mmCIF file of C-alpha atoms and ligand atoms in Angstrom:
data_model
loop_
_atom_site.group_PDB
_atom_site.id
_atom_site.type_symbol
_atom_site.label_atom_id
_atom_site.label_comp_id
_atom_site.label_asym_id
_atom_site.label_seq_id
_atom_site.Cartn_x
_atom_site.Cartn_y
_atom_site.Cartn_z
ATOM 1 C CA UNK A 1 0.000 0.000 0.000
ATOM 2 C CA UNK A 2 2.950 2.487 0.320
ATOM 3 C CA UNK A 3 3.220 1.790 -3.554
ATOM 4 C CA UNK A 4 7.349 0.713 -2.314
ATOM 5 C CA UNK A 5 8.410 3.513 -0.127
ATOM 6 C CA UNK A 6 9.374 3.127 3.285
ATOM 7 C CA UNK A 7 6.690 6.097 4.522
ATOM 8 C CA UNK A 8 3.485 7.234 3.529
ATOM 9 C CA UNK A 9 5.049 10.467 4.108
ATOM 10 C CA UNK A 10 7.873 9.779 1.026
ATOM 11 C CA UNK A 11 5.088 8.202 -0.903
ATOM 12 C CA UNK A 12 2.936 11.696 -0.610
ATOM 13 C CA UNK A 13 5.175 13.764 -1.449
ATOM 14 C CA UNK A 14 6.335 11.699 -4.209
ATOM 15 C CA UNK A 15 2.741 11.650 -5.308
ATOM 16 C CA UNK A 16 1.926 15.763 -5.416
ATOM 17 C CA UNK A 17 2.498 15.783 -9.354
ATOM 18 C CA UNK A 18 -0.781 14.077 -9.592
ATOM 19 C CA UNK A 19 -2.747 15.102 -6.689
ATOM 20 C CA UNK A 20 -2.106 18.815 -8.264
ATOM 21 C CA UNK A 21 -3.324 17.329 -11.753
ATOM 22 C CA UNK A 22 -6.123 16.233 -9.408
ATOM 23 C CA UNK A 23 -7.039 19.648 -7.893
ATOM 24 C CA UNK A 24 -7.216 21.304 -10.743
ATOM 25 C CA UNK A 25 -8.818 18.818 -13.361
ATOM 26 C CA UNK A 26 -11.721 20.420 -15.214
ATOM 27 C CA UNK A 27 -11.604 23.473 -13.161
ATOM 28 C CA UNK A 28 -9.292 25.454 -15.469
ATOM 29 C CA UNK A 29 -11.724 27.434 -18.104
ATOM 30 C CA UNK A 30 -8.759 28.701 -20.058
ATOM 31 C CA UNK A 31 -10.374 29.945 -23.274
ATOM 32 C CA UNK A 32 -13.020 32.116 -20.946
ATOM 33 C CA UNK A 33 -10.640 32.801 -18.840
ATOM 34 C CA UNK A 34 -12.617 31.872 -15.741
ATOM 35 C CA UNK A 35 -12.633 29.016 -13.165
ATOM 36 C CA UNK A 36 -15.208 26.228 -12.739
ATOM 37 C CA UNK A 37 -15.849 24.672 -8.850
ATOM 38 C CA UNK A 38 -18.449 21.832 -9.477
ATOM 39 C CA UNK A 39 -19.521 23.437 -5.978
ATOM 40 C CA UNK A 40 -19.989 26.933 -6.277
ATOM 41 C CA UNK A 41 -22.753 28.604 -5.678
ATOM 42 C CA UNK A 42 -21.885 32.265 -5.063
ATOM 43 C CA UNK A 43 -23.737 34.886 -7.662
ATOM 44 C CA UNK A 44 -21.193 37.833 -8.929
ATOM 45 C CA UNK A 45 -23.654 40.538 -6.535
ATOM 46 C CA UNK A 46 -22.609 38.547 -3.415
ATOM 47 C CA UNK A 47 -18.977 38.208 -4.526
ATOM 48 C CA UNK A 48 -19.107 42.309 -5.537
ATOM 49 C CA UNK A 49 -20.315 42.925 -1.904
ATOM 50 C CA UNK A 50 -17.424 40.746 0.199
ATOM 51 C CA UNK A 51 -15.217 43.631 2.144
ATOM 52 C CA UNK A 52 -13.361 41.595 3.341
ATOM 53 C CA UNK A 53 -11.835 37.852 3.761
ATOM 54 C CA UNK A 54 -11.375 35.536 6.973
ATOM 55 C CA UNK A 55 -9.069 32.846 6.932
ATOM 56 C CA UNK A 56 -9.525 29.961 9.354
ATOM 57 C CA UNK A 57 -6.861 27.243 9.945
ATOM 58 C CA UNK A 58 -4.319 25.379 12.143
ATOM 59 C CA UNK A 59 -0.549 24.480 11.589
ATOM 60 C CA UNK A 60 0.074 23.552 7.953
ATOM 61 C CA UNK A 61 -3.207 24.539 7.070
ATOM 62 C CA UNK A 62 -2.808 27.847 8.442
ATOM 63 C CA UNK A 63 0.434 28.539 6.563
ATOM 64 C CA UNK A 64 -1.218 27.677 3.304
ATOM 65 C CA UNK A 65 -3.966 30.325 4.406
ATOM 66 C CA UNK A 66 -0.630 33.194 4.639
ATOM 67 C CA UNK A 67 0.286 32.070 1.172
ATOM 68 C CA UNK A 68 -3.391 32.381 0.145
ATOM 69 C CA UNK A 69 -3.511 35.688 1.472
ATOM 70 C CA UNK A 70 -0.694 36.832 -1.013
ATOM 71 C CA UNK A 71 -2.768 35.459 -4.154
ATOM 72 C CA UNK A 72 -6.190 36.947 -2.814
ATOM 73 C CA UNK A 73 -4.779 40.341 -2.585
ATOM 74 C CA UNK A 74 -3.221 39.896 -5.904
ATOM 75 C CA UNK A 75 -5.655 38.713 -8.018
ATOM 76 C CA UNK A 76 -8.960 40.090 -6.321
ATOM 77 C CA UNK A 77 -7.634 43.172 -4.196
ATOM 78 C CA UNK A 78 -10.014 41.486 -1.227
ATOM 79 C CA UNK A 79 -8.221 42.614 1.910
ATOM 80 C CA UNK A 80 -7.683 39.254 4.037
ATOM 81 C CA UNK A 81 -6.857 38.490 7.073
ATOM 82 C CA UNK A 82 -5.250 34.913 8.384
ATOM 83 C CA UNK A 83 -6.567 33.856 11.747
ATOM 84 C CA UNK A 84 -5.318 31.317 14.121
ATOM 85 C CA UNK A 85 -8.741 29.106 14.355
ATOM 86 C CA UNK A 86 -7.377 28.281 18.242
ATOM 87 C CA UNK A 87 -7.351 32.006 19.252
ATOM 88 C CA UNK A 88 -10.550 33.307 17.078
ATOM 89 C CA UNK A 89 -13.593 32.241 19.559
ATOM 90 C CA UNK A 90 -11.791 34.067 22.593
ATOM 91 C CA UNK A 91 -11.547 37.505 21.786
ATOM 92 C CA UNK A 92 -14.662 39.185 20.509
ATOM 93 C CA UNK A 93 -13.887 38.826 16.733
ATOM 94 C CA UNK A 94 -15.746 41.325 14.395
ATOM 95 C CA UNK A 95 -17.857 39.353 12.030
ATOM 96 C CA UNK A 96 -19.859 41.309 9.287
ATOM 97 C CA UNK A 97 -22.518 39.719 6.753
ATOM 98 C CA UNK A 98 -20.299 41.031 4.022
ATOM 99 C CA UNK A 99 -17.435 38.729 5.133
ATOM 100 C CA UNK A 100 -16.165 35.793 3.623
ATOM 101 C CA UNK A 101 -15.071 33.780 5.888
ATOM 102 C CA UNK A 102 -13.012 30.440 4.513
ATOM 103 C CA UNK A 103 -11.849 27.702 7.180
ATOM 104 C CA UNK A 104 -8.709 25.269 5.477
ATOM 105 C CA UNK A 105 -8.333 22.020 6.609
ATOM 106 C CA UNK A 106 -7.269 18.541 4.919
ATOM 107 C CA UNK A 107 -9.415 16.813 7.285
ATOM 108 C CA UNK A 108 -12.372 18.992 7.588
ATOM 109 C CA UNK A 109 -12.926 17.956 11.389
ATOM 110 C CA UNK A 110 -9.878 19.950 13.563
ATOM 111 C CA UNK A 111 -11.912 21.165 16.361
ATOM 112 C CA UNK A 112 -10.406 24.553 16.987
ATOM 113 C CA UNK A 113 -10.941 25.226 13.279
ATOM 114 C CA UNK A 114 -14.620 23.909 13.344
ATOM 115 C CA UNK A 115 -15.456 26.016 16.543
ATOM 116 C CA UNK A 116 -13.985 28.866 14.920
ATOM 117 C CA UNK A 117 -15.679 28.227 11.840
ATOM 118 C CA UNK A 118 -19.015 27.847 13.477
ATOM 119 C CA UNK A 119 -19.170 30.790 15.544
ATOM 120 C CA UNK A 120 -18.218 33.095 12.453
ATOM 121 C CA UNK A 121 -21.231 31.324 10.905
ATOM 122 C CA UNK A 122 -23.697 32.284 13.864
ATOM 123 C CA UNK A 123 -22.140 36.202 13.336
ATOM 124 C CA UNK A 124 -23.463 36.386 10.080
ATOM 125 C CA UNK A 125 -20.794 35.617 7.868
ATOM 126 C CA UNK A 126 -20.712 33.901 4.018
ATOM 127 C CA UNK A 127 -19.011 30.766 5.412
ATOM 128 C CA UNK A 128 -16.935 28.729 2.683
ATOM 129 C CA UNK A 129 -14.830 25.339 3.211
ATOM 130 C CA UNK A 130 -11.488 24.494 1.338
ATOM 131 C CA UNK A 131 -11.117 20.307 2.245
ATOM 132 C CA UNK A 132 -9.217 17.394 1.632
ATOM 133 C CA UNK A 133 -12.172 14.984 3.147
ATOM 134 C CA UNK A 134 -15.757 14.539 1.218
ATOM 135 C CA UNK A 135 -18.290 14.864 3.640
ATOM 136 C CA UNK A 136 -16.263 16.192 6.859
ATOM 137 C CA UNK A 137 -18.027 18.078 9.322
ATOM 138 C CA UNK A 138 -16.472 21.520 7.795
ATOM 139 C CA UNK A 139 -17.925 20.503 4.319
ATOM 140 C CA UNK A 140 -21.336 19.773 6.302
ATOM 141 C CA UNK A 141 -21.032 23.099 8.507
ATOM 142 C CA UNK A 142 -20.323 25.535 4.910
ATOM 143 C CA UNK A 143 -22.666 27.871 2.950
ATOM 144 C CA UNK A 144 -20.244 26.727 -0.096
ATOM 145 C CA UNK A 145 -17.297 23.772 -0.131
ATOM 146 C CA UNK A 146 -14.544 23.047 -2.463
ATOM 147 C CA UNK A 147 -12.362 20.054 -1.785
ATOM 148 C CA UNK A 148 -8.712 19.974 -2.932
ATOM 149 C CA UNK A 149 -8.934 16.523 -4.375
ATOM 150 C CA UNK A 150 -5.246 15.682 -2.448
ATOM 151 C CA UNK A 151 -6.369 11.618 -2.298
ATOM 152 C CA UNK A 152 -6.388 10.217 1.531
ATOM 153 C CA UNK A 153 -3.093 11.831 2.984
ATOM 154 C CA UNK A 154 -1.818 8.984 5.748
ATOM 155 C CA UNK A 155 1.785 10.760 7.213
ATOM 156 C CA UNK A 156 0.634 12.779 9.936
ATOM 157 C CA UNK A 157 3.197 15.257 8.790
ATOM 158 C CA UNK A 158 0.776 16.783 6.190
ATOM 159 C CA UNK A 159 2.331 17.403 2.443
ATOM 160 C CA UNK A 160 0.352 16.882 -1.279
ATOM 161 C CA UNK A 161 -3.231 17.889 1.264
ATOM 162 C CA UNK A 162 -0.420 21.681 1.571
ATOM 163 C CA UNK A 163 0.530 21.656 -1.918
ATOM 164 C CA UNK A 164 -3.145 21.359 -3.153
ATOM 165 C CA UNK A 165 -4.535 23.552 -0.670
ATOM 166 C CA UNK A 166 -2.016 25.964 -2.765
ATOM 167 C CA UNK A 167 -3.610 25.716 -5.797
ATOM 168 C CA UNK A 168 -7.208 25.623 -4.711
ATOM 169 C CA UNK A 169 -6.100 28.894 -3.366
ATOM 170 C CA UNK A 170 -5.017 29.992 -6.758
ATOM 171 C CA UNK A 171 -7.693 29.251 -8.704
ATOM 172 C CA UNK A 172 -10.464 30.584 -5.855
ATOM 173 C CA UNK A 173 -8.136 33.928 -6.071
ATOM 174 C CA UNK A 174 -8.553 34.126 -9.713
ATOM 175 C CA UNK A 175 -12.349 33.083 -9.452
ATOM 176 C CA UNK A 176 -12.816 36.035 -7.490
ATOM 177 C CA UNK A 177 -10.415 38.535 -9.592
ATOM 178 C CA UNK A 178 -12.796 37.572 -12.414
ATOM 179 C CA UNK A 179 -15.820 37.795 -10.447
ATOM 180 C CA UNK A 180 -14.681 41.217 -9.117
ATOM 181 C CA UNK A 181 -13.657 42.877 -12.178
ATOM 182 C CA UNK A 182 -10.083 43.142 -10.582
ATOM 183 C CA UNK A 183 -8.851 40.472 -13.408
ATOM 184 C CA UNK A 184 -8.998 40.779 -16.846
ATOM 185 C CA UNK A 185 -9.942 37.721 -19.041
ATOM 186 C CA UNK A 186 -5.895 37.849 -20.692
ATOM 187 C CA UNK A 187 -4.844 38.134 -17.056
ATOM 188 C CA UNK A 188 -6.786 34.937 -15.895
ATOM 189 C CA UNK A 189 -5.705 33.310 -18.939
ATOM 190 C CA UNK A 190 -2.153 34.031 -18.086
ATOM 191 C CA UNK A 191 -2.499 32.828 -14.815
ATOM 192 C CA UNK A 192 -4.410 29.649 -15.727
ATOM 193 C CA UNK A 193 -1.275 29.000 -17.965
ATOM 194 C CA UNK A 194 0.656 29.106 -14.743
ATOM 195 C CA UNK A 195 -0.893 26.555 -13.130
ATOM 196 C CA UNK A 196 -1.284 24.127 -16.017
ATOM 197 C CA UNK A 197 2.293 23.798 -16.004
ATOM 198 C CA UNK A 198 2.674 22.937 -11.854
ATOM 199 C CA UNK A 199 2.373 19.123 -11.844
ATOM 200 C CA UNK A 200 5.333 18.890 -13.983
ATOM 201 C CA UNK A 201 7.494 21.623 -12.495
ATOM 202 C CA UNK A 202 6.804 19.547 -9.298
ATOM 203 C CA UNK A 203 8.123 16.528 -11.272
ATOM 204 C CA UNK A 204 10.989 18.735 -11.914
ATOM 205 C CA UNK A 205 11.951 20.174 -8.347
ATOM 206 C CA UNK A 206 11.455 16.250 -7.261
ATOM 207 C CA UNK A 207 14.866 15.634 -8.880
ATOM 208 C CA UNK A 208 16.658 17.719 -6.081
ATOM 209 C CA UNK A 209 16.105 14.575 -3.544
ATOM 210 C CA UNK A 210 19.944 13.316 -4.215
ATOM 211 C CA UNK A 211 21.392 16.833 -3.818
ATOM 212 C CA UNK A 212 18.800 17.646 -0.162
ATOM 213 C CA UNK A 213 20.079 14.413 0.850
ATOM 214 C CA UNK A 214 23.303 15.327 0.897
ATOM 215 C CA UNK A 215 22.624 18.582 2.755
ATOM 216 C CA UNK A 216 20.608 15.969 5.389
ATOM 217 C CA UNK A 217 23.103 13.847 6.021
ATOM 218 C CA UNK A 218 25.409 16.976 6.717
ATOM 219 C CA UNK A 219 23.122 18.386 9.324
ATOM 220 C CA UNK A 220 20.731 15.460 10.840
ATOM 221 C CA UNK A 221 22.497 16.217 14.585
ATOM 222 C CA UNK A 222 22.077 19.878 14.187
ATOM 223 C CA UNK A 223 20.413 21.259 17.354
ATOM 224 C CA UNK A 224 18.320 24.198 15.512
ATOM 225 C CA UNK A 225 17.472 25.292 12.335
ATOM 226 C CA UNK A 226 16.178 29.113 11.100
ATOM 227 C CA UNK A 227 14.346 28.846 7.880
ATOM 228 C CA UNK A 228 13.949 32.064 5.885
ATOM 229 C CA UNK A 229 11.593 33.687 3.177
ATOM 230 C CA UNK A 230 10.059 37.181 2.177
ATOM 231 C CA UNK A 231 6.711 37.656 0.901
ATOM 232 C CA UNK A 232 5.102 34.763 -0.639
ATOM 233 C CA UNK A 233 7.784 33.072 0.446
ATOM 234 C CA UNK A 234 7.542 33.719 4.326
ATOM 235 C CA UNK A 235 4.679 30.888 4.611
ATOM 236 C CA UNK A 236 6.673 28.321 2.804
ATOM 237 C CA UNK A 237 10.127 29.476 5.872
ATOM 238 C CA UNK A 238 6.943 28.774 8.440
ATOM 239 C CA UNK A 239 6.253 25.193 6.457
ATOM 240 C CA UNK A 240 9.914 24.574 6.470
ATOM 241 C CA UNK A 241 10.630 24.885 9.894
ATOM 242 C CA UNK A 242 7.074 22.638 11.371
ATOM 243 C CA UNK A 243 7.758 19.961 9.030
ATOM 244 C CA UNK A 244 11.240 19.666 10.395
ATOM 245 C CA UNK A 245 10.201 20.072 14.058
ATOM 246 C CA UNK A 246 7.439 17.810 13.893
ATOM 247 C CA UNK A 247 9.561 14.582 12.443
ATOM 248 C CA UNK A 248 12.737 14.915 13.335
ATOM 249 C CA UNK A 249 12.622 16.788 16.443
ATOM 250 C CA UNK A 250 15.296 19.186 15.725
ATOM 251 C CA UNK A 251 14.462 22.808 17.258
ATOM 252 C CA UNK A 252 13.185 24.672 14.103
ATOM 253 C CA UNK A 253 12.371 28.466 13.519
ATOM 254 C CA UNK A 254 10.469 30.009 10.379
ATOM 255 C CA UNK A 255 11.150 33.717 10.118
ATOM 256 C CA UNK A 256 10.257 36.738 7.833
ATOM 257 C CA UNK A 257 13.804 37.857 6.010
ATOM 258 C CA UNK A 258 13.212 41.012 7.732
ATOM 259 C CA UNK A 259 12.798 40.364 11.212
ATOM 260 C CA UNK A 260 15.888 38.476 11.403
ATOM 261 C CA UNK A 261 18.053 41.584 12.106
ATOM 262 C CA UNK A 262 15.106 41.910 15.154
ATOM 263 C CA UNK A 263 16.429 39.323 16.808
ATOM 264 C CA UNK A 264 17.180 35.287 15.572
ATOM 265 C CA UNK A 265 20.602 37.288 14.349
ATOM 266 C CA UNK A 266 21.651 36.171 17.781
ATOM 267 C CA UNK A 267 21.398 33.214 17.367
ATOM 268 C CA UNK A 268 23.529 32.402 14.361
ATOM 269 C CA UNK A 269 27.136 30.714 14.493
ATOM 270 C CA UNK A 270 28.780 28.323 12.935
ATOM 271 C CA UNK A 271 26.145 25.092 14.364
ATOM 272 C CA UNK A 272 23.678 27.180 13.234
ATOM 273 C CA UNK A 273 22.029 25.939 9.787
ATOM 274 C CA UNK A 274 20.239 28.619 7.756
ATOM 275 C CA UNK A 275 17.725 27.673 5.136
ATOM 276 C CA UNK A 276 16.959 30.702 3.053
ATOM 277 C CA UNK A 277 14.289 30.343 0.254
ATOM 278 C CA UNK A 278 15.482 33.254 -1.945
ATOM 279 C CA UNK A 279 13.804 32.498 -5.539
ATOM 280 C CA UNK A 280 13.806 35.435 -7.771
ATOM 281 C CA UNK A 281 10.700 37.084 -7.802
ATOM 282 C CA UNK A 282 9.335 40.500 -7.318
ATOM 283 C CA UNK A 283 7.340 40.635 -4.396
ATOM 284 C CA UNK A 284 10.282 38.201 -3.024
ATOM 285 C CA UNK A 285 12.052 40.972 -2.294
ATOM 286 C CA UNK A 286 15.366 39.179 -3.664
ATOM 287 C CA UNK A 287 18.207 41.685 -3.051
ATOM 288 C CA UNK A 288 17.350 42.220 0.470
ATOM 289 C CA UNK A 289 16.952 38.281 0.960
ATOM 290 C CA UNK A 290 20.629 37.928 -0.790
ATOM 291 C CA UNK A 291 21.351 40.608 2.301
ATOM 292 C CA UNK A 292 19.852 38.019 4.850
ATOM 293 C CA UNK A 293 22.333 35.151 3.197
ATOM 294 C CA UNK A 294 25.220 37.910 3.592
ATOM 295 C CA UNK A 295 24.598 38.287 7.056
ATOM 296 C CA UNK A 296 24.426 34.794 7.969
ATOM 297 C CA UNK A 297 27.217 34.293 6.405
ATOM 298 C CA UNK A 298 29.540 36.718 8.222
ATOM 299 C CA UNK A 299 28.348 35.121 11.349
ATOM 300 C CA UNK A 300 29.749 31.643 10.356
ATOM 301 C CA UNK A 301 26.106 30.718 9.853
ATOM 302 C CA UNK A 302 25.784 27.714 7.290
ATOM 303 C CA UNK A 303 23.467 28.325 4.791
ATOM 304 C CA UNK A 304 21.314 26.344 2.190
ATOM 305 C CA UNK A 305 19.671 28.128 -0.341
ATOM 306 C CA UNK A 306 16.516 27.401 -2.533
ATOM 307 C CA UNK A 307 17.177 29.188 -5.683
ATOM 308 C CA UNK A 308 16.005 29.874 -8.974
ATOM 309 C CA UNK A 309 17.704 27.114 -11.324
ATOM 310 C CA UNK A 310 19.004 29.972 -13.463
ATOM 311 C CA UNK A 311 20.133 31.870 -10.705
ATOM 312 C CA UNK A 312 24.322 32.394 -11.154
ATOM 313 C CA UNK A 313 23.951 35.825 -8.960
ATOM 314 C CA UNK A 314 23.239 33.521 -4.968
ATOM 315 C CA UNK A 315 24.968 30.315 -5.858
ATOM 316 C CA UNK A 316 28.616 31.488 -4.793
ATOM 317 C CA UNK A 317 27.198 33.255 -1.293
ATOM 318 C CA UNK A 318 25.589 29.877 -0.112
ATOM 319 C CA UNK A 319 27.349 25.990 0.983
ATOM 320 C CA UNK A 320 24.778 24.550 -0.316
ATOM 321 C CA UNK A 321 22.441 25.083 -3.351
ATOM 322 C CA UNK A 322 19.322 23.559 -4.220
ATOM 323 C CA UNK A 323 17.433 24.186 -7.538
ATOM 324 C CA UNK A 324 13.716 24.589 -8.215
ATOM 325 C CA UNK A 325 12.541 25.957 -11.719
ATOM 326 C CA UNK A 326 11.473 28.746 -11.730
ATOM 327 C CA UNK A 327 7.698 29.424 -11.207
ATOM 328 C CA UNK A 328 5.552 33.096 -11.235
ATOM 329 C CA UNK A 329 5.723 34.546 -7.388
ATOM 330 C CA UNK A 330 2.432 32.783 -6.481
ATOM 331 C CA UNK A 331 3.211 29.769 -7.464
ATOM 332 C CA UNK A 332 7.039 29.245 -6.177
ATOM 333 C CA UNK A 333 5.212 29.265 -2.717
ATOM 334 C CA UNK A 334 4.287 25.210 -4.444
ATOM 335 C CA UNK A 335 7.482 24.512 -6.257
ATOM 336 C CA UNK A 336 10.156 25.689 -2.983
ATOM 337 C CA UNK A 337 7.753 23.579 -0.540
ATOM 338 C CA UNK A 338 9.167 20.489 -1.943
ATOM 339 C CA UNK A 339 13.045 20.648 -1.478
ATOM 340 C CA UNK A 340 12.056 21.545 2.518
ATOM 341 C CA UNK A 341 9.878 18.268 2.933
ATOM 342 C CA UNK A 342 12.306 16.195 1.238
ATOM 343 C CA UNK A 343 14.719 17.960 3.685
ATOM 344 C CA UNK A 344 12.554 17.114 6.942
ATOM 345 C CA UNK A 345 11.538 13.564 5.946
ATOM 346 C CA UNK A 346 15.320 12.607 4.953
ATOM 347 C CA UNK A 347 16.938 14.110 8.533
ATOM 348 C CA UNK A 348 13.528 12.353 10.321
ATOM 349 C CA UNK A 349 14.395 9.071 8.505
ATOM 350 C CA UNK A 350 18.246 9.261 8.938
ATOM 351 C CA UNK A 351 17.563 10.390 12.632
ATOM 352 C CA UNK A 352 15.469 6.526 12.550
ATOM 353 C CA UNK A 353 12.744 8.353 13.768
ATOM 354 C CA UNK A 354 8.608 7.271 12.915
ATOM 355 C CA UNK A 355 8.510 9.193 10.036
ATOM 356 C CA UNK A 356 4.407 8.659 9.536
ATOM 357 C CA UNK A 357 3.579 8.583 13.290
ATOM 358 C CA UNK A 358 5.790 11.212 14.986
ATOM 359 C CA UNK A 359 5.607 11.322 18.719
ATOM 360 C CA UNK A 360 2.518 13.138 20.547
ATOM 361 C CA UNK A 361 1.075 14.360 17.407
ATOM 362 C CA UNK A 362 -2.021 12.898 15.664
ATOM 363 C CA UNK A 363 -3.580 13.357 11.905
ATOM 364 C CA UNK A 364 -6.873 14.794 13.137
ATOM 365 C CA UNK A 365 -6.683 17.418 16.334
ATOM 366 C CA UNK A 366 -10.106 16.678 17.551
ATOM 367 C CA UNK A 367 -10.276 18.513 20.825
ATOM 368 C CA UNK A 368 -9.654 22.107 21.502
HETATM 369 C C1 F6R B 401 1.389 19.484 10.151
HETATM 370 C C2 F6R B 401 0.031 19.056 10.385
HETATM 371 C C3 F6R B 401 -0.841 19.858 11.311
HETATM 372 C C4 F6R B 401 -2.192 20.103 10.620
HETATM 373 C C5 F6R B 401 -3.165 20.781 11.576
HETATM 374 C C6 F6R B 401 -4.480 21.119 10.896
HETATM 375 O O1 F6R B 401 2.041 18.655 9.275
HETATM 376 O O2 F6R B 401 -0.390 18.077 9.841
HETATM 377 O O3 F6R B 401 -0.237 21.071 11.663
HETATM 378 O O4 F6R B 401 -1.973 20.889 9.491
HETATM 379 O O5 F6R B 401 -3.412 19.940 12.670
HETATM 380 O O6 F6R B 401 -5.094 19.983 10.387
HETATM 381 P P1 F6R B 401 -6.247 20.074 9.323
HETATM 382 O O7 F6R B 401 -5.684 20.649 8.085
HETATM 383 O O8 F6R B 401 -6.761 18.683 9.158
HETATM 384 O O9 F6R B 401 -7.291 20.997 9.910
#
């Protein structure tokens, strides 16, 4: 059943290529320009009135909601905000009727996410679901679902239900651009294009599992790890850093490029391994992240770097180098996610840790 890998957890991230084909089969309108969810059930006046969107989510989940965030504000200039489900029913939230408010979760039944998700229900608010399970109480509980098609996800350490939750992201964002008025046709089609061609760029970044294996091996008894990324790219740093903590147990920290000089800079010396996800895109903020890999460096800091597979500018500053092709600035949040599972699930399995069953943790978080 693990289709000859060790782990579920190998076997699902092996398997994203085509759980993203999944996600976005018959969905992608490309001629119109326009996005089709089997589920949807919004008319353009109630999309023209949302002021403003909620996102509701836990740990991985959550992370994909920052990256969402990024593509919502891009594509259908929707302010949003990313709330921790766990913290939402305790403080008085504000809730309006002309609030979207979107819970993400692969299994549809985390009870801090539910809870949350309920009570901004009861406020008033248009209540939508993005799910990995058919049928899960979240799917139940919302005015509108759309699943992410991921296929049952077994590792606890959650990976292709992340990736997909990515895309269904993308395409809702460009739904909404459309249905807005904030996206052109040409501009959907463009983007569209982008995402057609993610299932085999993920085949592509897949090839880097030799070269993170290496950089494993070299740091599996490292105490701590800082994982770093700007924009888009400061979700994927969070991603980076849980997936490491949760299955290998090595101390892990995900941090905005920026704040680094606020504080983890004390941190850094020559134990001190520094993942910096620095492709080149615009809203990457790439000079100032190639300022972040300077500054580690001068510290004694080791650093691996996730870079374009073009990039010849980087390559020289870091110890290590791993390549992902290069994707548009929404998307490389899906393409540099890869390398850093890879990374976690080699140090957890050279660590002989269990991979798909890490301590204290379980795949559904059913109490609050
Ligand atoms: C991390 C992980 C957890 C879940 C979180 C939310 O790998 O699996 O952080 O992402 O418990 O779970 P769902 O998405 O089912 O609501």
């Amino acid at each position: 059943e693990k289709g000859g890998y060790k782990h579920f957890m190998h076997k699902e991230i092996h398997e994203q290529p085509r759980a993203i084909a999944d996600t976005l089969r018959g969905r992608m309108l490309l001629t119109e320009g326009d996005v089709h969810f089997e589920t949807w059930n919004l008319t353009q006046e109630q999309v023209q009135t949302f002021t403003k969107v909620t996102i509701l989510a836990c740990g991985t989940s959550w992370h994909s909601g920052v990256a969402g965030k990024h593509m919502i504000e891009s594509l259908a200039r929707l302010p949003v905000e990313v709330e921790l489900a766990s913290e939402f029913r305790y403080r008085d939230p504000i809730v309006e009727k002309s609030h979207l408010v979107i819970a993400i979760s692969q299994s549809g039944e985390t009870a801090d996410t539910l809870a949350a998700f309920k009570e901004a229900k009861r406020l008033g608010a248009h209540t939508m679901a993005i799910c990995n399970v058919i049928g899960s109480a979240m799917t139940r509980e919302a005015n509108l679902h759309v699943l992410t098609n991921a296929g049952p996800e077994i590792g606890v350490a959650s990976t292709k239900a992340f990736t997909t939750q990515l895309v269904t992201l993308y395409l809702l964002a460009v739904k909404l651009g459309r249905m807005r008025g904030t996206l052109s046709v040409e501009g959907a089609q463009e983007h569209l294009t982008h995402l057609t061609q993610v299932p085999k760029m993920i085949e592509d970044v897949l090839k880097c599992e030799p070269q993170v294996k290496r950089v494993a091996r070299e740091f599996m008894n490292a105490q701590d790890f800082l994982f770093l990324g700007r924009g888009p790219m400061h979700p994927v740093a969070l991603e980076g850093a849980l997936k490491l903590k949760e299955i290998s147990y090595i101390h892990a920290e995900g941090y905005a490029g920026g704040e680094m000089k606020h504080g983890p800079i004390a941190l850094i010396d020559e134990k001190m391994p520094v993942v910096v996800i620095a492709p080149k895109q615009p809203h990457i903020a790439y000079e100032k992240i190639i300022g972040n890999i300077e500054e580690v460096r001068a510290r004694g800091g080791k650093v691996i770097a996730i870079l374009d597979e073009d990039d010849n500018q980087a390559d020289t500053l870091a110890d290590h180098v791993i390549r992902i092709p290069a994707a548009c600035a929404l998307l490389a949040p899906v393409v540099a996610t890869i390398p850093l599972q890879l990374l976690a699930y080699h140090v957890a399995e050279m660590r002989g840790n269990d991979v798909d069953q890490p301590r204290n943790l379980a795949k559904s978080v059913t109490v609050e």
